[in-house]
JSON list of C-alpha atoms in Angstrom, two decimals:
[
{"chain": "A", "resi": 1, "resn": "MET", "atom": "CA", "xyz": [0.00, 0.00, 0.00]},
{"chain": "A", "resi": 2, "resn": "ALA", "atom": "CA", "xyz": [1.26, 3.44, -0.85]},
{"chain": "A", "resi": 3, "resn": "CYS", "atom": "CA", "xyz": [1.49, 6.12, 1.73]},
{"chain": "A", "resi": 4, "resn": "CYS", "atom": "CA", "xyz": [-1.30, 8.68, 1.34]},
{"chain": "A", "resi": 5, "resn": "LYS", "atom": "CA", "xyz": [-1.28, 12.31, 2.17]},
{"chain": "A", "resi": 6, "resn": "PRO", "atom": "CA", "xyz": [-4.04, 13.39, 4.62]},
{"chain": "A", "resi": 7, "resn": "VAL", "atom": "CA", "xyz": [-6.96, 15.00, 2.90]},
{"chain": "A", "resi": 8, "resn": "SER", "atom": "CA", "xyz": [-8.33, 18.25, 4.23]},
{"chain": "A", "resi": 9, "resn": "TYR", "atom": "CA", "xyz": [-11.73, 19.72, 3.59]},
{"chain": "A", "resi": 10, "resn": "LEU", "atom": "CA", "xyz": [-10.23, 22.51, 1.48]},
{"chain": "A", "resi": 11, "resn": "ASP", "atom": "CA", "xyz": [-8.69, 20.01, -0.93]},
{"chain": "A", "resi": 12, "resn": "VAL", "atom": "CA", "xyz": [-12.01, 18.27, -1.48]},
{"chain": "A", "resi": 13, "resn": "SER", "atom": "CA", "xyz": [-14.16, 21.21, -2.41]},
{"chain": "A", "resi": 14, "resn": "PRO", "atom": "CA", "xyz": [-13.25, 24.91, -2.49]},
{"chain": "A", "resi": 15, "resn": "GLY", "atom": "CA", "xyz": [-16.87, 25.86, -1.82]},
{"chain": "A", "resi": 16, "resn": "ILE", "atom": "CA", "xyz": [-16.85, 24.24, 1.62]},
{"chain": "A", "resi": 17, "resn": "ALA", "atom": "CA", "xyz": [-14.53, 26.92, 3.05]},
{"chain": "A", "resi": 18, "resn": "THR", "atom": "CA", "xyz": [-17.09, 29.64, 2.39]},
{"chain": "A", "resi": 19, "resn": "MET", "atom": "CA", "xyz": [-20.15, 27.62, 3.29]},
{"chain": "A", "resi": 20, "resn": "GLY", "atom": "CA", "xyz": [-22.24, 29.11, 6.07]},
{"chain": "A", "resi": 21, "resn": "ARG", "atom": "CA", "xyz": [-21.23, 32.68, 5.35]},
{"chain": "A", "resi": 22, "resn": "LYS", "atom": "CA", "xyz": [-23.82, 34.96, 3.88]},
{"chain": "A", "resi": 23, "resn": "ASP", "atom": "CA", "xyz": [-21.48, 37.26, 2.01]},
{"chain": "A", "resi": 24, "resn": "ALA", "atom": "CA", "xyz": [-17.95, 35.91, 1.97]},
{"chain": "A", "resi": 25, "resn": "ASN", "atom": "CA", "xyz": [-16.68, 38.34, -0.67]},
{"chain": "A", "resi": 26, "resn": "SER", "atom": "CA", "xyz": [-17.64, 41.52, 1.15]},
{"chain": "A", "resi": 27, "resn": "THR", "atom": "CA", "xyz": [-15.52, 40.85, 4.25]},
{"chain": "A", "resi": 28, "resn": "HIS", "atom": "CA", "xyz": [-12.37, 42.06, 2.52]},
{"chain": "A", "resi": 29, "resn": "SER", "atom": "CA", "xyz": [-12.15, 45.69, 1.50]},
{"chain": "A", "resi": 30, "resn": "ALA", "atom": "CA", "xyz": [-9.94, 47.22, -1.12]},
{"chain": "A", "resi": 31, "resn": "PRO", "atom": "CA", "xyz": [-6.45, 48.28, -0.02]},
{"chain": "A", "resi": 32, "resn": "VAL", "atom": "CA", "xyz": [-7.35, 51.90, -0.77]},
{"chain": "A", "resi": 33, "resn": "ASP", "atom": "CA", "xyz": [-10.32, 51.71, 1.61]},
{"chain": "A", "resi": 34, "resn": "THR", "atom": "CA", "xyz": [-8.14, 50.18, 4.32]},
{"chain": "A", "resi": 35, "resn": "TYR", "atom": "CA", "xyz": [-5.58, 52.95, 3.82]},
{"chain": "A", "resi": 36, "resn": "ARG", "atom": "CA", "xyz": [-8.26, 55.62, 4.02]},
{"chain": "A", "resi": 37, "resn": "LYS", "atom": "CA", "xyz": [-9.64, 54.04, 7.19]},
{"chain": "A", "resi": 38, "resn": "GLN", "atom": "CA", "xyz": [-6.17, 54.09, 8.79]},
{"chain": "A", "resi": 39, "resn": "ILE", "atom": "CA", "xyz": [-5.73, 57.75, 7.85]},
{"chain": "A", "resi": 40, "resn": "GLY", "atom": "CA", "xyz": [-9.14, 58.54, 9.33]},
{"chain": "A", "resi": 41, "resn": "LYS", "atom": "CA", "xyz": [-8.26, 56.78, 12.60]},
{"chain": "A", "resi": 42, "resn": "HIS", "atom": "CA", "xyz": [-4.93, 58.62, 12.76]},
{"chain": "A", "resi": 43, "resn": "ASP", "atom": "CA", "xyz": [-6.58, 61.99, 12.16]},
{"chain": "A", "resi": 44, "resn": "TYR", "atom": "CA", "xyz": [-9.26, 61.22, 14.76]},
{"chain": "A", "resi": 45, "resn": "ASN", "atom": "CA", "xyz": [-6.62, 60.34, 17.36]},
{"chain": "A", "resi": 46, "resn": "LYS", "atom": "CA", "xyz": [-4.63, 63.51, 16.58]},
{"chain": "A", "resi": 47, "resn": "GLU", "atom": "CA", "xyz": [-7.76, 65.65, 16.92]},
{"chain": "A", "resi": 48, "resn": "LYS", "atom": "CA", "xyz": [-8.67, 63.87, 20.17]},
{"chain": "A", "resi": 49, "resn": "ARG", "atom": "CA", "xyz": [-5.24, 64.69, 21.62]},
{"chain": "A", "resi": 50, "resn": "LYS", "atom": "CA", "xyz": [-5.53, 68.33, 20.52]},
{"chain": "A", "resi": 51, "resn": "LEU", "atom": "CA", "xyz": [-9.02, 68.57, 21.99]},
{"chain": "A", "resi": 52, "resn": "LYS", "atom": "CA", "xyz": [-7.84, 67.14, 25.32]},
{"chain": "A", "resi": 53, "resn": "ALA", "atom": "CA", "xyz": [-4.96, 69.62, 25.41]},
{"chain": "A", "resi": 54, "resn": "ALA", "atom": "CA", "xyz": [-7.32, 72.52, 24.64]},
{"chain": "A", "resi": 55, "resn": "LYS", "atom": "CA", "xyz": [-9.75, 71.41, 27.36]},
{"chain": "A", "resi": 56, "resn": "ALA", "atom": "CA", "xyz": [-6.91, 71.10, 29.88]},
{"chain": "A", "resi": 57, "resn": "ALA", "atom": "CA", "xyz": [-5.67, 74.60, 29.00]},
{"chain": "A", "resi": 58, "resn": "ALA", "atom": "CA", "xyz": [-9.18, 76.04, 29.35]},
{"chain": "A", "resi": 59, "resn": "ASP", "atom": "CA", "xyz": [-9.69, 74.31, 32.72]},
{"chain": "A", "resi": 60, "resn": "LEU", "atom": "CA", "xyz": [-6.33, 75.59, 33.94]},
{"chain": "A", "resi": 61, "resn": "LYS", "atom": "CA", "xyz": [-7.26, 79.10, 32.87]},
{"chain": "A", "resi": 62, "resn": "LYS", "atom": "CA", "xyz": [-10.73, 78.91, 34.40]},
{"chain": "A", "resi": 63, "resn": "SER", "atom": "CA", "xyz": [-9.71, 77.48, 37.75]},
{"chain": "A", "resi": 64, "resn": "SER", "atom": "CA", "xyz": [-7.48, 79.69, 39.81]},
{"chain": "A", "resi": 65, "resn": "SER", "atom": "CA", "xyz": [-4.77, 78.57, 42.16]},
{"chain": "A", "resi": 66, "resn": "PRO", "atom": "CA", "xyz": [-5.48, 77.95, 45.87]},
{"chain": "A", "resi": 67, "resn": "VAL", "atom": "CA", "xyz": [-3.01, 80.69, 46.86]},
{"chain": "A", "resi": 68, "resn": "LYS", "atom": "CA", "xyz": [-4.89, 83.25, 44.79]},
{"chain": "A", "resi": 69, "resn": "ASP", "atom": "CA", "xyz": [-8.22, 82.16, 46.31]},
{"chain": "A", "resi": 70, "resn": "THR", "atom": "CA", "xyz": [-6.82, 82.43, 49.84]},
{"chain": "A", "resi": 71, "resn": "VAL", "atom": "CA", "xyz": [-5.39, 85.91, 49.22]},
{"chain": "A", "resi": 72, "resn": "MET", "atom": "CA", "xyz": [-8.71, 87.10, 47.75]},
{"chain": "A", "resi": 73, "resn": "VAL", "atom": "CA", "xyz": [-10.64, 85.81, 50.79]},
{"chain": "A", "resi": 74, "resn": "LEU", "atom": "CA", "xyz": [-8.21, 87.49, 53.19]},
{"chain": "A", "resi": 75, "resn": "ILE", "atom": "CA", "xyz": [-8.36, 90.82, 51.34]},
{"chain": "A", "resi": 76, "resn": "THR", "atom": "CA", "xyz": [-12.17, 90.70, 51.24]},
{"chain": "A", "resi": 77, "resn": "GLY", "atom": "CA", "xyz": [-12.32, 89.94, 54.97]},
{"chain": "A", "resi": 78, "resn": "LEU", "atom": "CA", "xyz": [-9.91, 92.75, 55.83]},
{"chain": "A", "resi": 79, "resn": "LEU", "atom": "CA", "xyz": [-11.91, 95.21, 53.70]},
{"chain": "A", "resi": 80, "resn": "LEU", "atom": "CA", "xyz": [-15.14, 94.21, 55.44]},
{"chain": "A", "resi": 81, "resn": "ILE", "atom": "CA", "xyz": [-13.60, 94.56, 58.89]},
{"chain": "A", "resi": 82, "resn": "GLY", "atom": "CA", "xyz": [-12.02, 97.89, 57.92]},
{"chain": "A", "resi": 83, "resn": "GLY", "atom": "CA", "xyz": [-15.31, 99.19, 56.53]},
{"chain": "A", "resi": 84, "resn": "LEU", "atom": "CA", "xyz": [-17.15, 98.12, 59.69]},
{"chain": "A", "resi": 85, "resn": "TYR", "atom": "CA", "xyz": [-14.51, 99.85, 61.85]},
{"chain": "A", "resi": 86, "resn": "VAL", "atom": "CA", "xyz": [-14.71, 103.11, 59.87]},
{"chain": "A", "resi": 87, "resn": "GLY", "atom": "CA", "xyz": [-18.52, 103.05, 59.95]},
{"chain": "A", "resi": 88, "resn": "LEU", "atom": "CA", "xyz": [-18.70, 102.44, 63.68]},
{"chain": "A", "resi": 89, "resn": "TYR", "atom": "CA", "xyz": [-16.00, 105.07, 64.37]},
{"chain": "A", "resi": 90, "resn": "TRP", "atom": "CA", "xyz": [-17.90, 107.65, 62.34]},
{"chain": "A", "resi": 91, "resn": "TYR", "atom": "CA", "xyz": [-21.23, 106.74, 63.95]},
{"chain": "A", "resi": 92, "resn": "LEU", "atom": "CA", "xyz": [-19.97, 106.61, 67.56]},
{"chain": "A", "resi": 93, "resn": "ASN", "atom": "CA", "xyz": [-17.61, 109.61, 67.41]},
{"chain": "A", "resi": 94, "resn": "LYS", "atom": "CA", "xyz": [-20.34, 112.18, 66.84]},
{"chain": "A", "resi": 95, "resn": "GLU", "atom": "CA", "xyz": [-20.68, 114.71, 69.59]},
{"chain": "A", "resi": 96, "resn": "LEU", "atom": "CA", "xyz": [-23.94, 114.68, 71.43]},
{"chain": "A", "resi": 97, "resn": "PRO", "atom": "CA", "xyz": [-25.85, 117.98, 71.49]},
{"chain": "A", "resi": 98, "resn": "ARG", "atom": "CA", "xyz": [-26.08, 119.63, 74.94]}
]
């Protein structure tokens, strides 16, 4: 008996490999379409990075530093206390009529 090579399903019938698929030819796109898709993904990722950087810059601009907030609160408090002191001094320092 001669030695036989094992038979695979693809050797028997080429139609068996695509059996069960509805549209076997449409799964592969043209190389140009694949290239365009890659360019689109690359552009999308570049725009996403730029958008993130712009948002971070806007947030940094919008939110002030804690030191600045603290200084503003202290100045506002001192102005209120100073205004209250001047008002009370003016009100209480009037001479009473005799």
